[in-house]
PDB file of C-alpha atoms in Angstrom:
ATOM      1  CA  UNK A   1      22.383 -21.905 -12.857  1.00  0.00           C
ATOM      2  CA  UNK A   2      18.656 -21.186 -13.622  1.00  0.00           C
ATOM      3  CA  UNK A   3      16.740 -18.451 -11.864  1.00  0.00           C
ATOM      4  CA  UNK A   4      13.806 -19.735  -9.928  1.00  0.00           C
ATOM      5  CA  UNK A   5      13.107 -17.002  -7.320  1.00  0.00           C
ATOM      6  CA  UNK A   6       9.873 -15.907  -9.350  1.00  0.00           C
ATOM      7  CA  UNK A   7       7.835 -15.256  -5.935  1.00  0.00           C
ATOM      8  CA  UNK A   8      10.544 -12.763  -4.773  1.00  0.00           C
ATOM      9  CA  UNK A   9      10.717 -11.451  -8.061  1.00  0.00           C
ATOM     10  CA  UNK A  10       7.421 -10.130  -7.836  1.00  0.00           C
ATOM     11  CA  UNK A  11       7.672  -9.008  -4.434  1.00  0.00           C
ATOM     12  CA  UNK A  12      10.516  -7.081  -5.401  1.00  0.00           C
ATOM     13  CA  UNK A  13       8.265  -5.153  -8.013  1.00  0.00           C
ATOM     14  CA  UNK A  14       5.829  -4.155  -5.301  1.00  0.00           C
ATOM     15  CA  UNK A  15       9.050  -2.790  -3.513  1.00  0.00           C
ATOM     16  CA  UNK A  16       9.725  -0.668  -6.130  1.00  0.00           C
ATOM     17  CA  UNK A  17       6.693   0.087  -7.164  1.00  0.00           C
ATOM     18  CA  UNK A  18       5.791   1.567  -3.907  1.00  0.00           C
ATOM     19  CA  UNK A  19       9.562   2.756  -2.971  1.00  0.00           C
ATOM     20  CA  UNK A  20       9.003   1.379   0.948  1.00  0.00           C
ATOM     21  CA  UNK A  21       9.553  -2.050   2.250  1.00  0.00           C
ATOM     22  CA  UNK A  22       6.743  -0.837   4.919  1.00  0.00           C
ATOM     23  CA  UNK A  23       4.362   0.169   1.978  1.00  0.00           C
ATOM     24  CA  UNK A  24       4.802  -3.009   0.027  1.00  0.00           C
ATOM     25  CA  UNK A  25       4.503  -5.131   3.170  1.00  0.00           C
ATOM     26  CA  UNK A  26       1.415  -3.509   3.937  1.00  0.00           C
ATOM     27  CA  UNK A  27      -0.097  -4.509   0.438  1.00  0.00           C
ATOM     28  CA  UNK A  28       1.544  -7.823   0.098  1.00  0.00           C
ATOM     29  CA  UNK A  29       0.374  -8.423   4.155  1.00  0.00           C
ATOM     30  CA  UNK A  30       3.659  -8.795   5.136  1.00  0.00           C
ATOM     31  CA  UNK A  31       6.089  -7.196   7.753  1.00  0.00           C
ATOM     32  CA  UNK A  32       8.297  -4.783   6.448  1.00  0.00           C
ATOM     33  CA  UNK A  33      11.515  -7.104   8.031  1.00  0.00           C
ATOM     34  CA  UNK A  34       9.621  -9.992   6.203  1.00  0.00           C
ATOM     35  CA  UNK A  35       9.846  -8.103   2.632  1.00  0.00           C
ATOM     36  CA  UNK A  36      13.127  -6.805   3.657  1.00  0.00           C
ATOM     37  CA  UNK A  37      14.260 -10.243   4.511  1.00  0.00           C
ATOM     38  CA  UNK A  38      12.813 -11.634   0.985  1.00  0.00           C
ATOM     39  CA  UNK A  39      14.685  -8.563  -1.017  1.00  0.00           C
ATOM     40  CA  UNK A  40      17.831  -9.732   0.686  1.00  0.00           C
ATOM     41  CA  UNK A  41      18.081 -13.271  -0.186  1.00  0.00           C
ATOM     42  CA  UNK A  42      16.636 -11.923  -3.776  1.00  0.00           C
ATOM     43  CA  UNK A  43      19.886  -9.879  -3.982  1.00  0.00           C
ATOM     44  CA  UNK A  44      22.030 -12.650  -2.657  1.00  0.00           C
ATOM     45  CA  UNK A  45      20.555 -15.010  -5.167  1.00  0.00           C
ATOM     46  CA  UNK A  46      21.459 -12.483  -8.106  1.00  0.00           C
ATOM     47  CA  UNK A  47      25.046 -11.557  -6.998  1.00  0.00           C
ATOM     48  CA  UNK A  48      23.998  -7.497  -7.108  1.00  0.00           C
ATOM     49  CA  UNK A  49      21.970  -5.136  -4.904  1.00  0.00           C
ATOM     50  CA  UNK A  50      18.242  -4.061  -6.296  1.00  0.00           C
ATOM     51  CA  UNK A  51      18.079  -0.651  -3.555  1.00  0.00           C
ATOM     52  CA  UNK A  52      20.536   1.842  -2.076  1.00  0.00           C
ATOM     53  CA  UNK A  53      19.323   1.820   1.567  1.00  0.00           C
ATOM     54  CA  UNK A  54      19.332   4.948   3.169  1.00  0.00           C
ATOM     55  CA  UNK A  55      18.123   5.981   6.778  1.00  0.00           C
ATOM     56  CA  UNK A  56      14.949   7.643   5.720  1.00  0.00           C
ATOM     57  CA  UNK A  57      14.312   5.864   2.408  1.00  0.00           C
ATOM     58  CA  UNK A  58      15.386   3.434  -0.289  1.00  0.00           C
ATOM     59  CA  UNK A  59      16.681   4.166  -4.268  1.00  0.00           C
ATOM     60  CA  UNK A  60      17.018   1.532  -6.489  1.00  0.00           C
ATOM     61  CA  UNK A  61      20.486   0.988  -8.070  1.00  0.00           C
ATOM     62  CA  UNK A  62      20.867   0.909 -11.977  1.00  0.00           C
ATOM     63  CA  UNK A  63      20.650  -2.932 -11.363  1.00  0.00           C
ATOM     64  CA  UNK A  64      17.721  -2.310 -10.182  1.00  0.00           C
ATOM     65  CA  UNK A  65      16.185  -0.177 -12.419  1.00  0.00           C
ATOM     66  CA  UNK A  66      16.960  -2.474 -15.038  1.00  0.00           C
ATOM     67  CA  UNK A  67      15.462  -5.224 -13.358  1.00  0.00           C
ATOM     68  CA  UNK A  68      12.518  -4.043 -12.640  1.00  0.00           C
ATOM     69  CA  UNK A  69      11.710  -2.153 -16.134  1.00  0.00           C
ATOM     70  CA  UNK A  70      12.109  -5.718 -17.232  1.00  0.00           C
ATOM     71  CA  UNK A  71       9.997  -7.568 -14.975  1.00  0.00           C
ATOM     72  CA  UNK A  72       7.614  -5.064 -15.209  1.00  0.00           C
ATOM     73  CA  UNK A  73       7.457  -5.613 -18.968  1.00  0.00           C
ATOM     74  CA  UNK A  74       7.509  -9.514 -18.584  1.00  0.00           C
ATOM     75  CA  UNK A  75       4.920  -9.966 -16.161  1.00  0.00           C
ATOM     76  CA  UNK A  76       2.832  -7.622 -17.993  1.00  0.00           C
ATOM     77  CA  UNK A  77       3.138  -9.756 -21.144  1.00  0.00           C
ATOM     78  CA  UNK A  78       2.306 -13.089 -19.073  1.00  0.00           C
ATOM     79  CA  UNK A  79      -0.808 -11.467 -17.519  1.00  0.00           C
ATOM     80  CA  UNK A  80      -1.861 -10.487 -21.187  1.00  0.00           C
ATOM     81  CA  UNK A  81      -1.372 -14.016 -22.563  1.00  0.00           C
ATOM     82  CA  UNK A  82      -2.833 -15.947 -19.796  1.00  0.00           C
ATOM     83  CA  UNK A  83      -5.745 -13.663 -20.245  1.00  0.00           C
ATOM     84  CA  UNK A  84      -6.306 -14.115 -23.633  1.00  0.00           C
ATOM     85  CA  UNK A  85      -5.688 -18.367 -22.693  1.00  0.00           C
ATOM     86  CA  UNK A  86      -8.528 -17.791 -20.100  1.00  0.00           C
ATOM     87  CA  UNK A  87     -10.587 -16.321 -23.034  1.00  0.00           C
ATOM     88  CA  UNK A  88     -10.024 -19.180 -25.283  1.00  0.00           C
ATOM     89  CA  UNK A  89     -10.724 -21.792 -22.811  1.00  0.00           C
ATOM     90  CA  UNK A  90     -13.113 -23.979 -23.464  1.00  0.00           C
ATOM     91  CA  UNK A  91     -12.534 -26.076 -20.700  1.00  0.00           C
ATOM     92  CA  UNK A  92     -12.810 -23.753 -17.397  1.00  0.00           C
ATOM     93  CA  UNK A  93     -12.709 -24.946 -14.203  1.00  0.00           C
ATOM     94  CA  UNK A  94     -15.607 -24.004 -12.079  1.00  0.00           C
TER      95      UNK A  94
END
């Protein structure tokens, strides 16, 4: 089975990233049950949990951790290549 939840892949960065469903919902301009919602059907798509949810805040789980050190690493090297793509374009669209 091939991974295709890309969209909630990313979302799930800005999760961790920021450490706060409310935070990341706030810069994604989303509700915090919205991005909670998302990172739940992210984790039930995986077969493992991404946070520990406690009552005053979230921790990500070694899963998680993992996942997002890699993500983080990926995405970084997509942005960098369709950069230097844009840069080589000849043929932008306006």
């Amino acid at each position: 089975m091939r991974f295709r939840s890309f969209d909630s892949l990313k979302l799930f960065c800005t999760v961790a990233e920021k450490m706060s469903f409310t935070a990341a919902g706030d810069v994604l301009h989303m509700s915090k049950g919205a991005v909670s919602y998302q990172v739940s059907k992210l984790e039930g798509a995986l077969g493992f949990k991404l946070f520990e949810r406690r009552h005053t805040h979230i921790r990500l789980t070694p899963q998680g951790q993992a996942l997002w050190s890699a993500a983080n690493y990926h995405f970084g090297q997509l942005e960098t290549v369709i950069s230097d793509l844009r840069d080589r374009s000849d043929d932008r669209l306006c």
